Structure formats: C-alpha cells, structure tokens
mmCIF file of C-alpha atoms and ligand atoms in Angstrom:
data_model
loop_
_atom_site.group_PDB
_atom_site.id
_atom_site.type_symbol
_atom_site.label_atom_id
_atom_site.label_comp_id
_atom_site.label_asym_id
_atom_site.label_seq_id
_atom_site.Cartn_x
_atom_site.Cartn_y
_atom_site.Cartn_z
ATOM 1 C CA MET A 5 -112.555 -42.138 -27.569
ATOM 2 C CA SER A 6 -108.824 -42.108 -26.845
ATOM 3 C CA LYS A 7 -106.407 -41.576 -29.680
ATOM 4 C CA ILE A 8 -103.539 -43.289 -31.403
ATOM 5 C CA ILE A 9 -101.365 -40.724 -33.164
ATOM 6 C CA VAL A 10 -99.235 -42.363 -35.851
ATOM 7 C CA MET A 11 -96.165 -40.541 -37.152
ATOM 8 C CA ILE A 12 -95.248 -41.468 -40.727
ATOM 9 C CA GLY A 13 -92.272 -40.175 -42.675
ATOM 10 C CA ALA A 14 -88.981 -41.075 -44.306
ATOM 11 C CA PRO A 15 -85.920 -41.780 -42.175
ATOM 12 C CA GLY A 16 -84.823 -38.403 -40.799
ATOM 13 C CA ALA A 17 -88.152 -36.660 -41.516
ATOM 14 C CA GLY A 18 -88.406 -35.655 -37.848
ATOM 15 C CA LYS A 19 -90.859 -38.265 -36.528
ATOM 16 C CA GLY A 20 -88.953 -38.713 -33.266
ATOM 17 C CA THR A 21 -88.337 -34.982 -32.786
ATOM 18 C CA GLN A 22 -92.023 -34.149 -33.266
ATOM 19 C CA ALA A 23 -93.289 -37.166 -31.314
ATOM 20 C CA ARG A 24 -91.245 -36.078 -28.285
ATOM 21 C CA LEU A 25 -92.795 -32.603 -28.423
ATOM 22 C CA LEU A 26 -96.297 -34.050 -28.817
ATOM 23 C CA SER A 27 -95.689 -36.335 -25.874
ATOM 24 C CA GLU A 28 -94.677 -33.359 -23.695
ATOM 25 C CA LYS A 29 -97.712 -31.343 -24.778
ATOM 26 C CA TYR A 30 -100.441 -34.003 -24.568
ATOM 27 C CA GLY A 31 -98.913 -36.381 -22.023
ATOM 28 C CA TYR A 32 -99.283 -39.367 -24.364
ATOM 29 C CA PRO A 33 -96.325 -41.764 -24.258
ATOM 30 C CA GLN A 34 -94.106 -41.827 -27.351
ATOM 31 C CA ILE A 35 -93.647 -45.388 -28.564
ATOM 32 C CA SER A 36 -90.653 -45.482 -30.896
ATOM 33 C CA THR A 37 -90.272 -48.983 -32.320
ATOM 34 C CA GLY A 38 -86.742 -48.052 -33.457
ATOM 35 C CA ASP A 39 -85.766 -47.101 -29.880
ATOM 36 C CA ILE A 40 -87.323 -50.287 -28.471
ATOM 37 C CA LEU A 41 -85.553 -52.480 -31.047
ATOM 38 C CA ARG A 42 -82.195 -50.734 -30.456
ATOM 39 C CA GLU A 43 -82.598 -51.416 -26.747
ATOM 40 C CA MET A 44 -83.475 -55.078 -27.412
ATOM 41 C CA ALA A 45 -80.468 -55.366 -29.747
ATOM 42 C CA GLN A 46 -78.140 -54.631 -26.841
ATOM 43 C CA SER A 47 -78.950 -57.890 -25.046
ATOM 44 C CA ASP A 48 -76.445 -60.701 -25.440
ATOM 45 C CA THR A 49 -78.990 -63.263 -26.686
ATOM 46 C CA GLU A 50 -79.728 -64.843 -30.048
ATOM 47 C CA LEU A 51 -82.578 -62.367 -30.592
ATOM 48 C CA GLY A 52 -80.373 -59.438 -29.560
ATOM 49 C CA ARG A 53 -77.655 -60.440 -32.043
ATOM 50 C CA GLU A 54 -80.195 -61.024 -34.820
ATOM 51 C CA LEU A 55 -81.717 -57.583 -34.254
ATOM 52 C CA LYS A 56 -78.324 -55.902 -34.160
ATOM 53 C CA GLY A 57 -77.526 -57.323 -37.602
ATOM 54 C CA ILE A 58 -80.865 -56.263 -39.120
ATOM 55 C CA LEU A 59 -80.722 -52.732 -37.670
ATOM 56 C CA SER A 60 -77.210 -52.086 -38.911
ATOM 57 C CA SER A 61 -78.180 -53.365 -42.397
ATOM 58 C CA GLY A 62 -81.037 -50.853 -42.684
ATOM 59 C CA ASN A 63 -83.625 -53.542 -43.464
ATOM 60 C CA LEU A 64 -86.940 -53.968 -41.671
ATOM 61 C CA VAL A 65 -87.338 -56.278 -38.681
ATOM 62 C CA SER A 66 -89.960 -59.059 -39.055
ATOM 63 C CA ASP A 67 -93.649 -58.281 -38.580
ATOM 64 C CA ASP A 68 -93.955 -61.035 -35.946
ATOM 65 C CA ILE A 69 -91.390 -59.398 -33.668
ATOM 66 C CA LEU A 70 -93.035 -56.004 -34.152
ATOM 67 C CA ALA A 71 -96.498 -57.395 -33.409
ATOM 68 C CA GLU A 72 -95.241 -58.697 -30.042
ATOM 69 C CA VAL A 73 -93.461 -55.437 -29.229
ATOM 70 C CA ILE A 74 -96.528 -53.313 -30.021
ATOM 71 C CA LYS A 75 -98.979 -55.572 -28.226
ATOM 72 C CA GLU A 76 -96.894 -55.615 -25.056
ATOM 73 C CA ARG A 77 -96.017 -51.907 -25.028
ATOM 74 C CA THR A 78 -99.487 -50.551 -25.831
ATOM 75 C CA SER A 79 -101.132 -52.667 -23.118
ATOM 76 C CA ARG A 80 -99.244 -50.847 -20.341
ATOM 77 C CA ASP A 81 -101.115 -48.463 -18.030
ATOM 78 C CA ASP A 82 -99.487 -45.294 -19.395
ATOM 79 C CA CYS A 83 -101.249 -45.922 -22.750
ATOM 80 C CA SER A 84 -104.757 -45.861 -21.259
ATOM 81 C CA SER A 85 -105.686 -42.419 -22.582
ATOM 82 C CA GLY A 86 -103.829 -42.755 -25.890
ATOM 83 C CA TYR A 87 -100.327 -43.015 -27.320
ATOM 84 C CA ILE A 88 -98.049 -41.888 -30.134
ATOM 85 C CA LEU A 89 -96.597 -44.468 -32.505
ATOM 86 C CA ASP A 90 -93.257 -43.386 -33.970
ATOM 87 C CA GLY A 91 -92.071 -45.874 -36.592
ATOM 88 C CA TYR A 92 -95.074 -48.226 -36.689
ATOM 89 C CA PRO A 93 -96.760 -49.297 -38.935
ATOM 90 C CA ARG A 94 -94.155 -49.585 -41.669
ATOM 91 C CA ASN A 95 -95.862 -51.823 -44.209
ATOM 92 C CA LEU A 96 -99.373 -52.877 -45.194
ATOM 93 C CA ASN A 97 -99.387 -55.963 -43.011
ATOM 94 C CA GLN A 98 -98.474 -53.915 -39.928
ATOM 95 C CA ALA A 99 -101.096 -51.339 -40.930
ATOM 96 C CA ARG A 100 -103.806 -54.004 -40.956
ATOM 97 C CA LEU A 101 -102.704 -55.314 -37.563
ATOM 98 C CA LEU A 102 -102.878 -51.802 -36.169
ATOM 99 C CA GLU A 103 -106.445 -51.394 -37.422
ATOM 100 C CA ASP A 104 -107.415 -54.562 -35.526
ATOM 101 C CA LEU A 105 -105.622 -53.372 -32.405
ATOM 102 C CA ALA A 106 -107.395 -49.999 -32.520
ATOM 103 C CA VAL A 107 -110.768 -51.765 -32.697
ATOM 104 C CA GLN A 108 -109.845 -54.056 -29.792
ATOM 105 C CA GLN A 109 -108.632 -51.089 -27.725
ATOM 106 C CA ASP A 110 -111.584 -48.875 -28.815
ATOM 107 C CA ARG A 111 -109.321 -46.097 -30.116
ATOM 108 C CA SER A 112 -109.394 -43.841 -33.133
ATOM 109 C CA ILE A 113 -106.253 -43.324 -35.234
ATOM 110 C CA VAL A 114 -104.829 -40.080 -36.664
ATOM 111 C CA PHE A 115 -102.022 -40.480 -39.194
ATOM 112 C CA VAL A 116 -99.527 -37.624 -39.362
ATOM 113 C CA ARG A 117 -97.214 -37.579 -42.359
ATOM 114 C CA VAL A 118 -94.139 -35.382 -42.056
ATOM 115 C CA ILE A 119 -92.936 -34.452 -45.554
ATOM 116 C CA VAL A 120 -89.265 -33.573 -46.114
ATOM 117 C CA HIS A 121 -87.302 -33.249 -49.371
ATOM 118 C CA MET A 122 -85.024 -36.206 -50.035
ATOM 119 C CA ASP A 123 -82.040 -33.823 -50.402
ATOM 120 C CA SER A 124 -82.218 -32.789 -46.716
ATOM 121 C CA LEU A 125 -82.469 -36.295 -45.311
ATOM 122 C CA LEU A 126 -78.835 -37.371 -45.697
ATOM 123 C CA ARG A 127 -77.491 -34.391 -43.710
ATOM 124 C CA ARG A 128 -80.196 -34.790 -41.106
ATOM 125 C CA LEU A 129 -79.271 -38.425 -40.566
ATOM 126 C CA THR A 130 -75.481 -38.269 -40.772
ATOM 127 C CA GLY A 131 -75.537 -35.132 -38.557
ATOM 128 C CA ARG A 132 -77.842 -36.592 -35.905
ATOM 129 C CA ARG A 133 -76.607 -37.132 -32.364
ATOM 130 C CA THR A 134 -78.808 -38.511 -29.554
ATOM 131 C CA CYS A 135 -78.476 -38.261 -25.783
ATOM 132 C CA THR A 136 -77.476 -41.638 -24.336
ATOM 133 C CA ARG A 137 -79.534 -40.966 -21.198
ATOM 134 C CA CYS A 138 -82.705 -38.992 -22.023
ATOM 135 C CA GLY A 139 -82.923 -39.521 -25.805
ATOM 136 C CA GLU A 140 -82.977 -35.803 -26.696
ATOM 137 C CA ILE A 141 -82.260 -35.461 -30.441
ATOM 138 C CA TYR A 142 -79.625 -33.037 -31.815
ATOM 139 C CA ASN A 143 -78.020 -32.335 -35.160
ATOM 140 C CA VAL A 144 -74.498 -31.043 -35.707
ATOM 141 C CA TYR A 145 -75.704 -28.962 -38.703
ATOM 142 C CA PHE A 146 -79.229 -27.905 -37.715
ATOM 143 C CA ARG A 147 -79.541 -28.233 -33.941
ATOM 144 C CA PRO A 148 -76.122 -28.443 -32.272
ATOM 145 C CA PRO A 149 -75.855 -28.828 -28.492
ATOM 146 C CA GLN A 150 -74.337 -25.898 -26.594
ATOM 147 C CA LYS A 151 -71.303 -27.999 -25.727
ATOM 148 C CA GLU A 152 -70.078 -30.430 -28.407
ATOM 149 C CA GLY A 153 -70.978 -34.051 -27.652
ATOM 150 C CA ILE A 154 -72.891 -33.211 -24.440
ATOM 151 C CA CYS A 155 -76.673 -33.111 -23.888
ATOM 152 C CA ASP A 156 -78.048 -29.656 -22.959
ATOM 153 C CA VAL A 157 -80.807 -31.273 -20.869
ATOM 154 C CA ASP A 158 -78.897 -33.617 -18.564
ATOM 155 C CA GLY A 159 -75.177 -33.323 -19.405
ATOM 156 C CA ALA A 160 -74.895 -36.968 -20.584
ATOM 157 C CA PRO A 161 -72.751 -37.862 -23.632
ATOM 158 C CA LEU A 162 -74.312 -37.829 -27.096
ATOM 159 C CA ALA A 163 -73.963 -40.786 -29.482
ATOM 160 C CA GLN A 164 -74.347 -41.425 -33.190
ATOM 161 C CA ARG A 165 -76.635 -44.270 -34.296
ATOM 162 C CA SER A 166 -74.876 -47.176 -36.029
ATOM 163 C CA ASP A 167 -77.390 -47.023 -38.908
ATOM 164 C CA ASP A 168 -76.713 -43.331 -39.615
ATOM 165 C CA THR A 169 -73.842 -44.015 -42.025
ATOM 166 C CA ALA A 170 -74.289 -42.839 -45.631
ATOM 167 C CA GLU A 171 -74.362 -46.458 -46.891
ATOM 168 C CA THR A 172 -77.037 -47.683 -44.465
ATOM 169 C CA VAL A 173 -79.104 -44.535 -44.898
ATOM 170 C CA ILE A 174 -79.481 -45.386 -48.602
ATOM 171 C CA ARG A 175 -80.754 -48.862 -47.708
ATOM 172 C CA ARG A 176 -83.188 -47.383 -45.159
ATOM 173 C CA LEU A 177 -84.522 -44.930 -47.719
ATOM 174 C CA GLU A 178 -85.050 -47.804 -50.163
ATOM 175 C CA ALA A 179 -86.934 -49.776 -47.513
ATOM 176 C CA TYR A 180 -89.075 -46.714 -46.830
ATOM 177 C CA LYS A 181 -89.941 -46.238 -50.510
ATOM 178 C CA ALA A 182 -90.727 -49.903 -51.075
ATOM 179 C CA SER A 183 -92.663 -50.729 -47.902
ATOM 180 C CA THR A 184 -93.802 -47.619 -46.040
ATOM 181 C CA ALA A 185 -94.541 -44.982 -48.695
ATOM 182 C CA PRO A 186 -97.496 -47.042 -50.089
ATOM 183 C CA LEU A 187 -99.230 -46.604 -46.708
ATOM 184 C CA VAL A 188 -99.679 -42.925 -47.439
ATOM 185 C CA ASP A 189 -102.117 -43.702 -50.290
ATOM 186 C CA TYR A 190 -103.839 -46.295 -48.143
ATOM 187 C CA TYR A 191 -104.545 -43.731 -45.381
ATOM 188 C CA ASN A 192 -105.222 -40.835 -47.717
ATOM 189 C CA GLN A 193 -108.186 -42.696 -49.156
ATOM 190 C CA ASP A 194 -110.109 -42.749 -45.889
ATOM 191 C CA GLY A 195 -109.402 -39.142 -44.860
ATOM 192 C CA ARG A 196 -107.530 -39.928 -41.648
ATOM 193 C CA LEU A 197 -104.178 -38.629 -42.938
ATOM 194 C CA VAL A 198 -102.879 -35.148 -42.134
ATOM 195 C CA GLU A 199 -99.791 -33.867 -43.959
ATOM 196 C CA VAL A 200 -97.277 -31.539 -42.357
ATOM 197 C CA PRO A 201 -94.434 -29.731 -44.193
ATOM 198 C CA GLY A 202 -91.320 -30.961 -42.387
ATOM 199 C CA ASP A 203 -88.692 -28.709 -44.007
ATOM 200 C CA LEU A 204 -89.537 -25.769 -41.719
ATOM 201 C CA PRO A 205 -87.804 -25.164 -38.380
ATOM 202 C CA VAL A 206 -88.783 -27.704 -35.693
ATOM 203 C CA GLU A 207 -91.061 -25.320 -33.742
ATOM 204 C CA GLN A 208 -92.982 -24.316 -36.880
ATOM 205 C CA VAL A 209 -93.490 -27.926 -37.928
ATOM 206 C CA PHE A 210 -94.818 -28.604 -34.437
ATOM 207 C CA GLU A 211 -97.216 -25.674 -34.473
ATOM 208 C CA LYS A 212 -98.663 -26.690 -37.838
ATOM 209 C CA MET A 213 -98.944 -30.298 -36.789
ATOM 210 C CA CYS A 214 -100.801 -29.469 -33.555
ATOM 211 C CA GLY A 215 -103.274 -27.333 -35.487
ATOM 212 C CA LEU A 216 -103.966 -30.192 -37.865
ATOM 213 C CA ILE A 217 -104.346 -32.814 -35.162
ATOM 214 C CA ASP A 218 -106.729 -30.611 -33.159
ATOM 215 C CA PHE A 219 -108.702 -29.937 -36.307
ATOM 216 C CA SER A 220 -108.977 -33.583 -37.256
ATOM 217 C CA ALA A 221 -110.068 -34.460 -33.707
ATOM 218 C CA SER A 222 -113.042 -32.060 -33.697
HETATM 219 P P1 AP5 B 19 -86.294 -45.823 -36.641
HETATM 220 O O1 AP5 B 19 -85.540 -45.568 -35.405
HETATM 221 O O2 AP5 B 19 -87.770 -45.608 -36.622
HETATM 222 O O3 AP5 B 19 -85.629 -44.987 -37.809
HETATM 223 P P2 AP5 B 19 -86.229 -44.225 -39.104
HETATM 224 O O4 AP5 B 19 -87.608 -44.494 -39.486
HETATM 225 O O5 AP5 B 19 -85.209 -44.482 -40.138
HETATM 226 O O6 AP5 B 19 -86.341 -42.777 -38.647
HETATM 227 P P3 AP5 B 19 -85.288 -41.945 -37.856
HETATM 228 O O7 AP5 B 19 -85.412 -42.241 -36.402
HETATM 229 O O8 AP5 B 19 -83.953 -42.096 -38.483
HETATM 230 O O9 AP5 B 19 -85.774 -40.465 -38.204
HETATM 231 P P4 AP5 B 19 -86.892 -39.569 -37.531
HETATM 232 O O10 AP5 B 19 -87.956 -39.345 -38.536
HETATM 233 O O11 AP5 B 19 -87.293 -40.056 -36.184
HETATM 234 O O12 AP5 B 19 -86.070 -38.214 -37.407
HETATM 235 P P5 AP5 B 19 -85.486 -37.428 -36.123
HETATM 236 O O13 AP5 B 19 -86.584 -36.738 -35.404
HETATM 237 O O14 AP5 B 19 -84.549 -38.271 -35.352
HETATM 238 O O15 AP5 B 19 -86.042 -47.309 -37.122
HETATM 239 C C1 AP5 B 19 -84.739 -47.835 -37.171
HETATM 240 C C2 AP5 B 19 -84.766 -49.264 -37.667
HETATM 241 O O16 AP5 B 19 -85.549 -50.055 -36.780
HETATM 242 C C3 AP5 B 19 -85.371 -49.502 -39.043
HETATM 243 O O17 AP5 B 19 -84.420 -49.290 -40.070
HETATM 244 C C4 AP5 B 19 -85.808 -50.952 -38.935
HETATM 245 O O18 AP5 B 19 -84.711 -51.833 -39.096
HETATM 246 C C5 AP5 B 19 -86.274 -51.063 -37.502
HETATM 247 N N1 AP5 B 19 -87.717 -50.801 -37.327
HETATM 248 C C6 AP5 B 19 -88.277 -49.780 -36.608
HETATM 249 N N2 AP5 B 19 -89.613 -49.848 -36.660
HETATM 250 C C7 AP5 B 19 -89.903 -50.926 -37.427
HETATM 251 C C8 AP5 B 19 -91.119 -51.493 -37.875
HETATM 252 N N3 AP5 B 19 -92.329 -50.963 -37.545
HETATM 253 N N4 AP5 B 19 -91.061 -52.596 -38.664
HETATM 254 C C9 AP5 B 19 -89.867 -53.144 -39.011
HETATM 255 N N5 AP5 B 19 -88.680 -52.651 -38.629
HETATM 256 C C10 AP5 B 19 -88.701 -51.542 -37.839
HETATM 257 O O19 AP5 B 19 -84.659 -36.270 -36.897
HETATM 258 C C11 AP5 B 19 -83.521 -36.627 -37.708
HETATM 259 C C12 AP5 B 19 -82.480 -35.490 -37.613
HETATM 260 O O20 AP5 B 19 -83.017 -34.322 -38.219
HETATM 261 C C13 AP5 B 19 -82.106 -35.112 -36.169
HETATM 262 O O21 AP5 B 19 -80.740 -34.820 -36.109
HETATM 263 C C14 AP5 B 19 -82.967 -33.862 -35.888
HETATM 264 O O22 AP5 B 19 -82.334 -32.988 -34.958
HETATM 265 C C15 AP5 B 19 -83.051 -33.236 -37.278
HETATM 266 N N6 AP5 B 19 -84.320 -32.523 -37.483
HETATM 267 C C16 AP5 B 19 -85.559 -32.938 -37.145
HETATM 268 N N7 AP5 B 19 -86.495 -32.038 -37.503
HETATM 269 C C17 AP5 B 19 -85.801 -31.021 -38.117
HETATM 270 C C18 AP5 B 19 -86.211 -29.785 -38.739
HETATM 271 N N8 AP5 B 19 -87.494 -29.435 -38.795
HETATM 272 N N9 AP5 B 19 -85.237 -29.012 -39.279
HETATM 273 C C19 AP5 B 19 -83.917 -29.395 -39.228
HETATM 274 N N10 AP5 B 19 -83.482 -30.528 -38.652
HETATM 275 C C20 AP5 B 19 -84.426 -31.346 -38.115
HETATM 276 MG MG1 MG B 20 -86.741 -41.697 -34.968
#
C-alpha cells in the first residue's frame, strides 16, 4: 500500500527542510500547502488578494480552500506511489478529511512530529531565507548560504517570507497551539505517530526520522 507521510510541527520546526530531504531520498513529491497558498496569493484576483491578507496575518486559511487544494494536488500522476504532506492537516476537521482521502486513495498514513523548543523557533523563523527559484531553505544564523543572499544550488536570489516577522510569528504560534497541537494527541492514540527530536542538526534529525519511518512501515 502506498504511503502518505504527514509532517507535523510548530512553525519553524523544520517540516519543509525535512520534507525536501525525504522527497529526494524516496522520490515522493513534497506537497507544502504553505508554498501552494503563497503561490496562489500572488495572482491578481479576489482569491489571491484574500489569501495574501490571511497569510500575512498568520491566521489559517479556510478548510474549504484547503480541501480543494489537497484534492487537486494529490490526484496528479506524481502522487501515484505516495506523497509527503507538509503543513496539512492543521486542525481536526482537516484531519478527518485526510482520513477519508486516504481510504479513497487506498493509502496508509504515517504522522511524523518534529519537536523543537519554543525558544529556538523565533530565530529559526526570523533568520529564514528561501531561494526564489528552487525553494532551498537557508537560515542566516544556522544555515547561511556561502554568498549572502544567493542560493548555493542555483545562484538565484534568496527572499524572506512576509509572515516571518516577529509579530506574525507570534500569531502563527498561537494558531498552531490552538488548532494543530491537539492533532498530536489524536494521532498518538492510534499508534501512527512517530516523534523526532528537531533541535539536533538537520542531518541528524533526518537520520533519526528515516529510521523511525522505516520502522513504522515494517
Ligand atoms: P507554512 O508555510 O506551512 O508555515 P508554518 O507551518 O508556519 O511552517 P514553516 O514553513 O514556517 O516552518 P517549517 O516547519 O517548514 O520550517 P523550515 O523547514 O522552513 O504555512 C504558512 C501559512 O499558510 C499558515 O500560517 C496558514 O496561513 C497557511 N496554511 C498552510 N497550510 C494550511 C492549512 N493546512 N490550513 C490552513 N492554513 C494553512 O525551517 C525553518 C528555519 O529553521 C529555516 O531557516 C531552516 O533553515 C531552519 N532549520 C530547520 N531545521 C533546522 C535544524 N535542525 N537546526 C537549525 N535550523 C534549522
Ligand atoms: Mg515550511
């Protein structure tokens, strides 16, 4: 049975960083709902403007929009042998919809929680820079590029996300605590949750995570 790997964690926990590595290793596509919504927010339409406002406020986008996004993206051919969800589900309603989708698609789900101390998150988020072309993720404190402001992989400029300001980060952390953190208990109960210590260096987090996912798949 093909797999859905779900990355869960606070803003800045390293979901995107680890999902990219998993995608390279297993060949599953990484589906980042944040990346998809940021892309949609760039269009000069009513929906684009609405999304732009929600993203820069740090609040969650509506479940209806997310349901459409997930349904469309996961039905593409590249998802046929499995996929990685980075940023979905984010509340109980989305979690229930995902369970239905997994049944429809005949897939099993592994939930991977990346745990990071709250104290580290602010520096991770305010220090983050992302490649505008390939999406590679850097950090001015923890993972600087060789040349300031330039991607090591493809030489494109790096950018800072508009929701990575100290003020919006606080709102995002509140949204995480209120809506997403309760999912951890929900998944813990049925034994499908694996927990990875996320305060280690990126490569060590990845190694531990792969061991746990392989283990849970056997
Ligand atoms: P989204 O883009 O998903 O943001 P998020 O959940 O806040 O998570 P981040 O992307 O900020 O963090 P991450 O865990 O991916 O960390 P990263 O690997 O980049 O969502 C944005 C918005 O979209 C939401 O606020 C909401 O409005 C909307 N949205 C998205 N999905 C939604 C949904 N399902 N429902 C409703 N609304 C939705 O790492 C962070 C930094 O730390 C980087 O600089 C990285 O280099 C560094 N780092 C990573 N790992 C390490 C390490 N081990 N050691 C040191 N530094 C590290
Ligand atoms: Mg991310």
